PDB file of C-alpha atoms in Angstrom:
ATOM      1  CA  UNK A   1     -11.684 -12.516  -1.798  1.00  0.00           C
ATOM      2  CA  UNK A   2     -14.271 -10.364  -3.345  1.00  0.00           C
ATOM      3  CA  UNK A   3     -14.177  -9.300  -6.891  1.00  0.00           C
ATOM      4  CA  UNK A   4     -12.939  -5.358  -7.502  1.00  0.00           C
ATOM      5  CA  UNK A   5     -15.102  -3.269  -9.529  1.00  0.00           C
ATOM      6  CA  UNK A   6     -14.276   0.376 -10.576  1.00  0.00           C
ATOM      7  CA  UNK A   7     -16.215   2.963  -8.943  1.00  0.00           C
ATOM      8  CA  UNK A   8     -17.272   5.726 -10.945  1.00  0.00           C
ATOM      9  CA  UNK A   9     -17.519   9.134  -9.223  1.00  0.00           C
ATOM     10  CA  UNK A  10     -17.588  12.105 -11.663  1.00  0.00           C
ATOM     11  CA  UNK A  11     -15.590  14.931 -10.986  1.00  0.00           C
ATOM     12  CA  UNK A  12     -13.808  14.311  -8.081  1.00  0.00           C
ATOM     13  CA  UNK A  13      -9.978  14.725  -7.867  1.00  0.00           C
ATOM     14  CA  UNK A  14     -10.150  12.161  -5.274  1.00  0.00           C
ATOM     15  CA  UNK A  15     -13.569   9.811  -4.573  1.00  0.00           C
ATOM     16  CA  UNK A  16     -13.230   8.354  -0.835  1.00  0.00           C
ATOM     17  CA  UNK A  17     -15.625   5.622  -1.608  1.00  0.00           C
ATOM     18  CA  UNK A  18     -13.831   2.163  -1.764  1.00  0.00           C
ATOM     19  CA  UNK A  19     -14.558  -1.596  -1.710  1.00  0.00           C
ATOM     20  CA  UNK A  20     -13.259  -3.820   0.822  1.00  0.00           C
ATOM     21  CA  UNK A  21     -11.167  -7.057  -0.158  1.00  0.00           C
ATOM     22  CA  UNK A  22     -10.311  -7.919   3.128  1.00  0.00           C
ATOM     23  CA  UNK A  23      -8.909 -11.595   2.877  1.00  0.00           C
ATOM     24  CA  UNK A  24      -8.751 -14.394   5.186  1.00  0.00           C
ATOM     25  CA  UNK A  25      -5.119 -13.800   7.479  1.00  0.00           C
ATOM     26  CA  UNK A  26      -2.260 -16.404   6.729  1.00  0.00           C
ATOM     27  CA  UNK A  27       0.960 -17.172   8.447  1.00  0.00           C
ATOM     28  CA  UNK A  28       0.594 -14.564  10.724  1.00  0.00           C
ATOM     29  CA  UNK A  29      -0.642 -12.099   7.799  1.00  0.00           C
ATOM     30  CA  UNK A  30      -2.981  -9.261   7.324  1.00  0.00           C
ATOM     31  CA  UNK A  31      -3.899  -8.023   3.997  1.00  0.00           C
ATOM     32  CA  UNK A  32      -6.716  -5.399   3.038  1.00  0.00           C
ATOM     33  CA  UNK A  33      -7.235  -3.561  -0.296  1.00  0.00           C
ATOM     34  CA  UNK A  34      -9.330  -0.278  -1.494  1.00  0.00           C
ATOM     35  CA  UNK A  35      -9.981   1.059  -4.626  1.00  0.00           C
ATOM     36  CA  UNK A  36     -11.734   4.135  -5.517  1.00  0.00           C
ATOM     37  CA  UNK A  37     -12.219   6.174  -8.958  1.00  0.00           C
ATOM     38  CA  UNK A  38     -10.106   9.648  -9.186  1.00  0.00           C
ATOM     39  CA  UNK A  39      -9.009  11.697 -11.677  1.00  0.00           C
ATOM     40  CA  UNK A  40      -6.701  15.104 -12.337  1.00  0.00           C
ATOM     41  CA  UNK A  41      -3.196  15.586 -11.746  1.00  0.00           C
ATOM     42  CA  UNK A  42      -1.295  17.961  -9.071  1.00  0.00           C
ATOM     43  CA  UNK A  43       1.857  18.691 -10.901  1.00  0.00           C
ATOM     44  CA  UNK A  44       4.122  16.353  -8.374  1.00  0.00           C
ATOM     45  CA  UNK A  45       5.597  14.860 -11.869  1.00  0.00           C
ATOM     46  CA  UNK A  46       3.980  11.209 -11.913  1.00  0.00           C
ATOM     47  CA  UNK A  47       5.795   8.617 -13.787  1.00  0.00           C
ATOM     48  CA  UNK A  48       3.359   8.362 -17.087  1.00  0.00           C
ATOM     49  CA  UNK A  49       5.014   5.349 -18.436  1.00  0.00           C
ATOM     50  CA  UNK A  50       6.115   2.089 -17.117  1.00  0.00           C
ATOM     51  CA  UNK A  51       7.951  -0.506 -19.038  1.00  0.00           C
ATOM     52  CA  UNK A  52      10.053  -2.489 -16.935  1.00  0.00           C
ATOM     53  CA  UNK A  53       8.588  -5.303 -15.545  1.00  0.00           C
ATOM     54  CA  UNK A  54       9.152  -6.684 -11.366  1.00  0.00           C
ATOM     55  CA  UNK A  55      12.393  -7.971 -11.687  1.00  0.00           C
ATOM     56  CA  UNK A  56      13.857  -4.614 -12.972  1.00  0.00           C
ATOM     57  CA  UNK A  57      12.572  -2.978 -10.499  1.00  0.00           C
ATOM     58  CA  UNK A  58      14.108  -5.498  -8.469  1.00  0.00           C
ATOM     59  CA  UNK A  59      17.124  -5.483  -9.641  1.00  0.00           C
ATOM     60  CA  UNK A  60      17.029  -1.511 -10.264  1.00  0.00           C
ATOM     61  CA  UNK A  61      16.422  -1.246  -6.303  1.00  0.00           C
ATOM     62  CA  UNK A  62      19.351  -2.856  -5.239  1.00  0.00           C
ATOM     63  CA  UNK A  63      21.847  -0.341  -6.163  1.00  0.00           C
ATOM     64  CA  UNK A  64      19.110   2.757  -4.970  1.00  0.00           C
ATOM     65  CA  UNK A  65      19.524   4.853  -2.159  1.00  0.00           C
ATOM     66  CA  UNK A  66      17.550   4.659   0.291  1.00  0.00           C
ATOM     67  CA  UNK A  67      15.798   7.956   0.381  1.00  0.00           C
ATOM     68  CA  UNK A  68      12.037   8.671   0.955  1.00  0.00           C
ATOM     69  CA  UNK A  69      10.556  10.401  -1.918  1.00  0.00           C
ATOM     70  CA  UNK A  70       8.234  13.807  -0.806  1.00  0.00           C
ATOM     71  CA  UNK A  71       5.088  11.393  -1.325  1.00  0.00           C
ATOM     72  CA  UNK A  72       6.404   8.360   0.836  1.00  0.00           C
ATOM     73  CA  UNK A  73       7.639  11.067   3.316  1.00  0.00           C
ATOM     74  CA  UNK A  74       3.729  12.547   3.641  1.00  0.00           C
ATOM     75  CA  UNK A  75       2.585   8.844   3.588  1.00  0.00           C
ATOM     76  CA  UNK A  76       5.054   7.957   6.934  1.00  0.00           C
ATOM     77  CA  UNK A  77       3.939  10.622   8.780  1.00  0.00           C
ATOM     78  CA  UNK A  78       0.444  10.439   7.905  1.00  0.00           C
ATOM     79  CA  UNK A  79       0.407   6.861   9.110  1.00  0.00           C
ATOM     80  CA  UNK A  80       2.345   8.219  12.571  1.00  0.00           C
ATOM     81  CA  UNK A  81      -0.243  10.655  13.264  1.00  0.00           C
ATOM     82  CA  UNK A  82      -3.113   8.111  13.293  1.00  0.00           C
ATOM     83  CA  UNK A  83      -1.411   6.105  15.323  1.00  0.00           C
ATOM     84  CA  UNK A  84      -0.630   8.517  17.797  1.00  0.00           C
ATOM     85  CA  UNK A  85      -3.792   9.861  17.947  1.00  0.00           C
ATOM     86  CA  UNK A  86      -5.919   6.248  18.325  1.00  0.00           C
ATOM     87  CA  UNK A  87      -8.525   5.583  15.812  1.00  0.00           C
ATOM     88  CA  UNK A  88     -11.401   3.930  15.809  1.00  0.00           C
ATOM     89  CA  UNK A  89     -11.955   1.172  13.407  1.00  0.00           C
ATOM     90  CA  UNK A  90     -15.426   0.612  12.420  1.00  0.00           C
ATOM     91  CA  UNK A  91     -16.956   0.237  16.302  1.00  0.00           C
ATOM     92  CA  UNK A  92     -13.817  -1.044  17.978  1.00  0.00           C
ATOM     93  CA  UNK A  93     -11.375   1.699  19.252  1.00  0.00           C
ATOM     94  CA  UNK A  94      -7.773   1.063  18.810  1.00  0.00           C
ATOM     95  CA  UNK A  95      -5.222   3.508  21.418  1.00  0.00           C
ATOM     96  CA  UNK A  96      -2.468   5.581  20.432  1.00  0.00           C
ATOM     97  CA  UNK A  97       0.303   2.942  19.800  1.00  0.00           C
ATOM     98  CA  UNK A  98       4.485   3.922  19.020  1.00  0.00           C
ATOM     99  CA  UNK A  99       5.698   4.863  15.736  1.00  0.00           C
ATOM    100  CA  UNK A 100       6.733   3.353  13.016  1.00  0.00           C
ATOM    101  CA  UNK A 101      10.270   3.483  11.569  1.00  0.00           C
ATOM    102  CA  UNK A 102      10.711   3.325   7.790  1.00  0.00           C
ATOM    103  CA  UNK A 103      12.315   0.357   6.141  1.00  0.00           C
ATOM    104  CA  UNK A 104      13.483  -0.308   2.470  1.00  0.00           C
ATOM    105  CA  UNK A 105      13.403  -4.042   2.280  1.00  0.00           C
ATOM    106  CA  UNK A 106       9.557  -3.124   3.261  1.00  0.00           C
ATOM    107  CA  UNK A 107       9.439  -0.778   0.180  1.00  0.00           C
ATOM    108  CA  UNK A 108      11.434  -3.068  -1.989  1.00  0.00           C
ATOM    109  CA  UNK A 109       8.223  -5.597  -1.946  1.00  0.00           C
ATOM    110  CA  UNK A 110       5.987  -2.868  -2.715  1.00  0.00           C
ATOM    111  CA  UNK A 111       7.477  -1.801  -5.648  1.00  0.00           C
ATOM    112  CA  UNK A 112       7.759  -5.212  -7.503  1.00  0.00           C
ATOM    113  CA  UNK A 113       3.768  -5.590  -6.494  1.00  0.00           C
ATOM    114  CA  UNK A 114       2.802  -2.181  -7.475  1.00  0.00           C
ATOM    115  CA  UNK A 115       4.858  -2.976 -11.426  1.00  0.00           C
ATOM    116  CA  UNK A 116       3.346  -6.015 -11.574  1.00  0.00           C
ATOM    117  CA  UNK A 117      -0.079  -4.815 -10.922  1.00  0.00           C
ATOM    118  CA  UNK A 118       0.434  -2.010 -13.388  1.00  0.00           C
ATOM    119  CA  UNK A 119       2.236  -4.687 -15.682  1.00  0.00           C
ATOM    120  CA  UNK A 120      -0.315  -6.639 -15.899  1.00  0.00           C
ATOM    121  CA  UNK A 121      -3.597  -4.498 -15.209  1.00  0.00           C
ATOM    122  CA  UNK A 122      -5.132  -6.264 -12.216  1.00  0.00           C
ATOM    123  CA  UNK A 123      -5.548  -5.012  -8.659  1.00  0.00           C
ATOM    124  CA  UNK A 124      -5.268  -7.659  -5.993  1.00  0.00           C
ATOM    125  CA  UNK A 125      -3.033  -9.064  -2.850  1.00  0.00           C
ATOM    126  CA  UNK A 126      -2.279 -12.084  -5.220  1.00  0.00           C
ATOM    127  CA  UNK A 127       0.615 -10.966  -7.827  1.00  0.00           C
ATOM    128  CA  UNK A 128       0.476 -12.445 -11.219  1.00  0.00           C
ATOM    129  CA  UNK A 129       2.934 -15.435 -10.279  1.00  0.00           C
ATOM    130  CA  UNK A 130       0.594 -16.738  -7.581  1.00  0.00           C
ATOM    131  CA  UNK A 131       2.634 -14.898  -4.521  1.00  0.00           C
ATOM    132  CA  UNK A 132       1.035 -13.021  -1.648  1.00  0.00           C
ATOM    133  CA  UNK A 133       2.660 -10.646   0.879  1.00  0.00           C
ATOM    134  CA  UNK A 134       4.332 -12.834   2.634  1.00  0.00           C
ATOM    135  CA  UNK A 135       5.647 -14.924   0.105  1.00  0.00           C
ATOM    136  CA  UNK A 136       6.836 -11.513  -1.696  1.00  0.00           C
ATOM    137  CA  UNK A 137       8.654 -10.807   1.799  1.00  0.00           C
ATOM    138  CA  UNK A 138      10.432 -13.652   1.932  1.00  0.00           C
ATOM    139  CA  UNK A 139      11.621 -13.104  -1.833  1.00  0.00           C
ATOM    140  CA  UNK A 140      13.124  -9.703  -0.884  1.00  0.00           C
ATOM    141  CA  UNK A 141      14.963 -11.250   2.184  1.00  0.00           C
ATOM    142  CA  UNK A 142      12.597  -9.346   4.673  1.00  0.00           C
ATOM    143  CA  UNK A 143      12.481 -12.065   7.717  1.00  0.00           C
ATOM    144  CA  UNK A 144       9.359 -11.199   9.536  1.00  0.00           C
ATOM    145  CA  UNK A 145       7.332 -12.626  12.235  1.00  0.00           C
ATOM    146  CA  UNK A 146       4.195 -11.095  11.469  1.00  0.00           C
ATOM    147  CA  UNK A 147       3.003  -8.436   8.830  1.00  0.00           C
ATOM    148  CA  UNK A 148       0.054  -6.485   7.102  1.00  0.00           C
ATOM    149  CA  UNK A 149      -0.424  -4.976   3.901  1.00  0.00           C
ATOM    150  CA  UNK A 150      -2.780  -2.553   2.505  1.00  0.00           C
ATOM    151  CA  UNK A 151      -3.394  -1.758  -1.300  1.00  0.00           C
ATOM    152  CA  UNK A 152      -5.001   1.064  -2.725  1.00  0.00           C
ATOM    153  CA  UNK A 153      -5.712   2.319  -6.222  1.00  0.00           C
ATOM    154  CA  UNK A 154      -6.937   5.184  -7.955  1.00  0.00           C
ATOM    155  CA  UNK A 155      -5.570   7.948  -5.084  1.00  0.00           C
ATOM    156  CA  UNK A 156      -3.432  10.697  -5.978  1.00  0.00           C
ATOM    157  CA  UNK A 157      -2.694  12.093  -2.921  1.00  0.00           C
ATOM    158  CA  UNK A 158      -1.564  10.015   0.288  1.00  0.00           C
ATOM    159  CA  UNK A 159      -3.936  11.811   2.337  1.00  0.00           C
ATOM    160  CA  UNK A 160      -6.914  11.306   0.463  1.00  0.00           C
ATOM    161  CA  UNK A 161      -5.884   6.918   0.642  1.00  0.00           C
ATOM    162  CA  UNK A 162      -5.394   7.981   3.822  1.00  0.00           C
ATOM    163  CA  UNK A 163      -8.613   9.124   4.537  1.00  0.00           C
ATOM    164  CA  UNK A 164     -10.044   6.473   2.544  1.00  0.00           C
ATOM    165  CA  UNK A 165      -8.205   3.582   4.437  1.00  0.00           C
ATOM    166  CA  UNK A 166      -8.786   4.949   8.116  1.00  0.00           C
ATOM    167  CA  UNK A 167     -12.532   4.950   7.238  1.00  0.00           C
ATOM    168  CA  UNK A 168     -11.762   0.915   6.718  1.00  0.00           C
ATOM    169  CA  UNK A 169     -12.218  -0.957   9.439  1.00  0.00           C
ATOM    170  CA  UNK A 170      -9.568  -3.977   7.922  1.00  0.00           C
ATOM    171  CA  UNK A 171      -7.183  -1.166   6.843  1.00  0.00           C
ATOM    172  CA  UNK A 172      -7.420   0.663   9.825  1.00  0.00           C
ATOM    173  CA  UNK A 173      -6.875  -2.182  11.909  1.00  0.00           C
ATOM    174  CA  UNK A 174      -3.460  -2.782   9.999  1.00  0.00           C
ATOM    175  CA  UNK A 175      -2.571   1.217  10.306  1.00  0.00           C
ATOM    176  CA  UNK A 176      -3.460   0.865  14.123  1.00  0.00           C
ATOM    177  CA  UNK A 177      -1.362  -2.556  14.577  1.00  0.00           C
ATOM    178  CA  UNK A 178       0.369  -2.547  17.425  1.00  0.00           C
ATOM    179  CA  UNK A 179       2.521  -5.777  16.556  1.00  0.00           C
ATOM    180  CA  UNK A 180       3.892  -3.509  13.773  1.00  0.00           C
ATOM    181  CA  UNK A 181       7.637  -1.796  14.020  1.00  0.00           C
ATOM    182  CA  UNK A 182       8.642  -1.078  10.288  1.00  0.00           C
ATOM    183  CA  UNK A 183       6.777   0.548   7.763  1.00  0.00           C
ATOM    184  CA  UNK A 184       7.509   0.663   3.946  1.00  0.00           C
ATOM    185  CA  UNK A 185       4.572   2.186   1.229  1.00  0.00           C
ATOM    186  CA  UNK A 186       5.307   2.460  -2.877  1.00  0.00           C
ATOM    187  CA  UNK A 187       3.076   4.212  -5.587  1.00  0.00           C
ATOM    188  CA  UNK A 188       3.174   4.094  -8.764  1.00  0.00           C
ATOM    189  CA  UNK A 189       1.205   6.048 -11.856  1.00  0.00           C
ATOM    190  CA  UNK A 190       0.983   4.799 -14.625  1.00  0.00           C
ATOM    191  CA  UNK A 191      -1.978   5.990 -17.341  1.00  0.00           C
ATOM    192  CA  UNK A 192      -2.593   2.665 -19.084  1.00  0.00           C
ATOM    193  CA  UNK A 193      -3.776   0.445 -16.200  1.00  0.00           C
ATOM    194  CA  UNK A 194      -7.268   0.713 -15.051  1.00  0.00           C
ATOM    195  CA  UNK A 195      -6.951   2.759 -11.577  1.00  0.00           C
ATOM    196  CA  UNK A 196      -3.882   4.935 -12.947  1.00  0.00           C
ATOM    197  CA  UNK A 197      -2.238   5.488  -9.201  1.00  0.00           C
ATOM    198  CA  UNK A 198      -1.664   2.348  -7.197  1.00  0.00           C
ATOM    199  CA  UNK A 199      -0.462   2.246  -3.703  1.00  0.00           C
ATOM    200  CA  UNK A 200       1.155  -0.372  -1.707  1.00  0.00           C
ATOM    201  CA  UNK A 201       1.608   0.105   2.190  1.00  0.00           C
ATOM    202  CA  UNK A 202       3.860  -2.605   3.879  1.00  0.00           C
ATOM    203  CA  UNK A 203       3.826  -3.110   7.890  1.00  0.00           C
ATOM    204  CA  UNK A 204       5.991  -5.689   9.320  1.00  0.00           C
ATOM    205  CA  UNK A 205       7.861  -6.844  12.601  1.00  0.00           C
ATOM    206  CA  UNK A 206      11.262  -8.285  12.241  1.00  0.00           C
ATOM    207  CA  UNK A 207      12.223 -12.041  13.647  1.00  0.00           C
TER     208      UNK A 207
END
């Protein structure tokens, strides 16, 4: 996987340039990350402080509802769009393919990433005890026959990562999946890590 370095863009609410860290696909796996520098604030009311650490927000998830936030909400249907309209990724074009339907066992494992990445200050498809998506899916009970996940850090809004991950040729190809039926994406902001907003997007087909 290729080392992440911090872009800096000055004055931009939202800089669309990323880098690629695209690994190698496991156990039926598909992981891409971007990262790009952004700063200002919108007044959705960001979290500005984290302190628990992945299992709380494991445990702390249990007992939630399972309602879509305004941001996940945008993020779902941004995702639907693309994939109804077909998209080309890098050269190859990919044709409009179903919907996805939203799932919180999906979310659950992007939660406990996006903490520990915060947690910890790192960005990376690796968490800090060694597991990758798939492992984390298993840990949350999610029983999947294939998946893909995309990262991104240092977007506010989900249509700016948006933008920024359909201009990806490995992201886009996970967006554009047509293996995928269940969809599940987490953010998190949090000041004292190095890209402030982190997303995690989740796409997975049930066993």
């Amino acid at each position: 996987m290729k080392t992440i370095k911090k872009i800096s863009v000055l004055g931009l609410v939202s800089a669309l340039t990323l880098v690629n860290a695209a690994c190698v696909p496991e156990e039926s796996g598909s992981e891409s990350s971007a990262v790009a520098s952004g700063s200002g604030l919108n007044g959705r009311g960001y979290d500005q402080a984290i302190t628990v650490t992945p299992e709380e927000v494991e445990r702390s998830f249990e007992t939630a509802a399972c309602d879509l936030s305004e941001l996940q909400r945008e993020m779902l249907e941004l995702v639907n769009k693309a994939r109804a309209e077909g998209q080309y990724c890098g050269k190859e074009y990919y044709p409009p393919v179903g919907a996805l339907t939203w799932n919180c066992t999906l979310v659950k494992a992007g939660e406990i990433h996006n903490a520990d990445m915060v947690k910890n200050n790192f960005f990376a498809h690796e968490g800090s005890d060694g597991l990758k998506a798939g492992a984390r899916l298993d840990r949350v009970g999610y029983k999947w026959a294939t998946y893909g996940e995309n990262l991104a850090a240092g977007f506010i809004e989900p249509k700016d990562a948006m933008v920024a991950l359909l201009d990806s040729p490995g992201h886009c190809r996970n967006i554009m999946g047509a293996k995928y039926q269940e969809f599940g994406a987490a953010s998190i902001f949090y000041t004292e890590a190095e890209y402030s907003h982190y997303w995690s997007q989740l796409y997975g087909t049930k066993l």
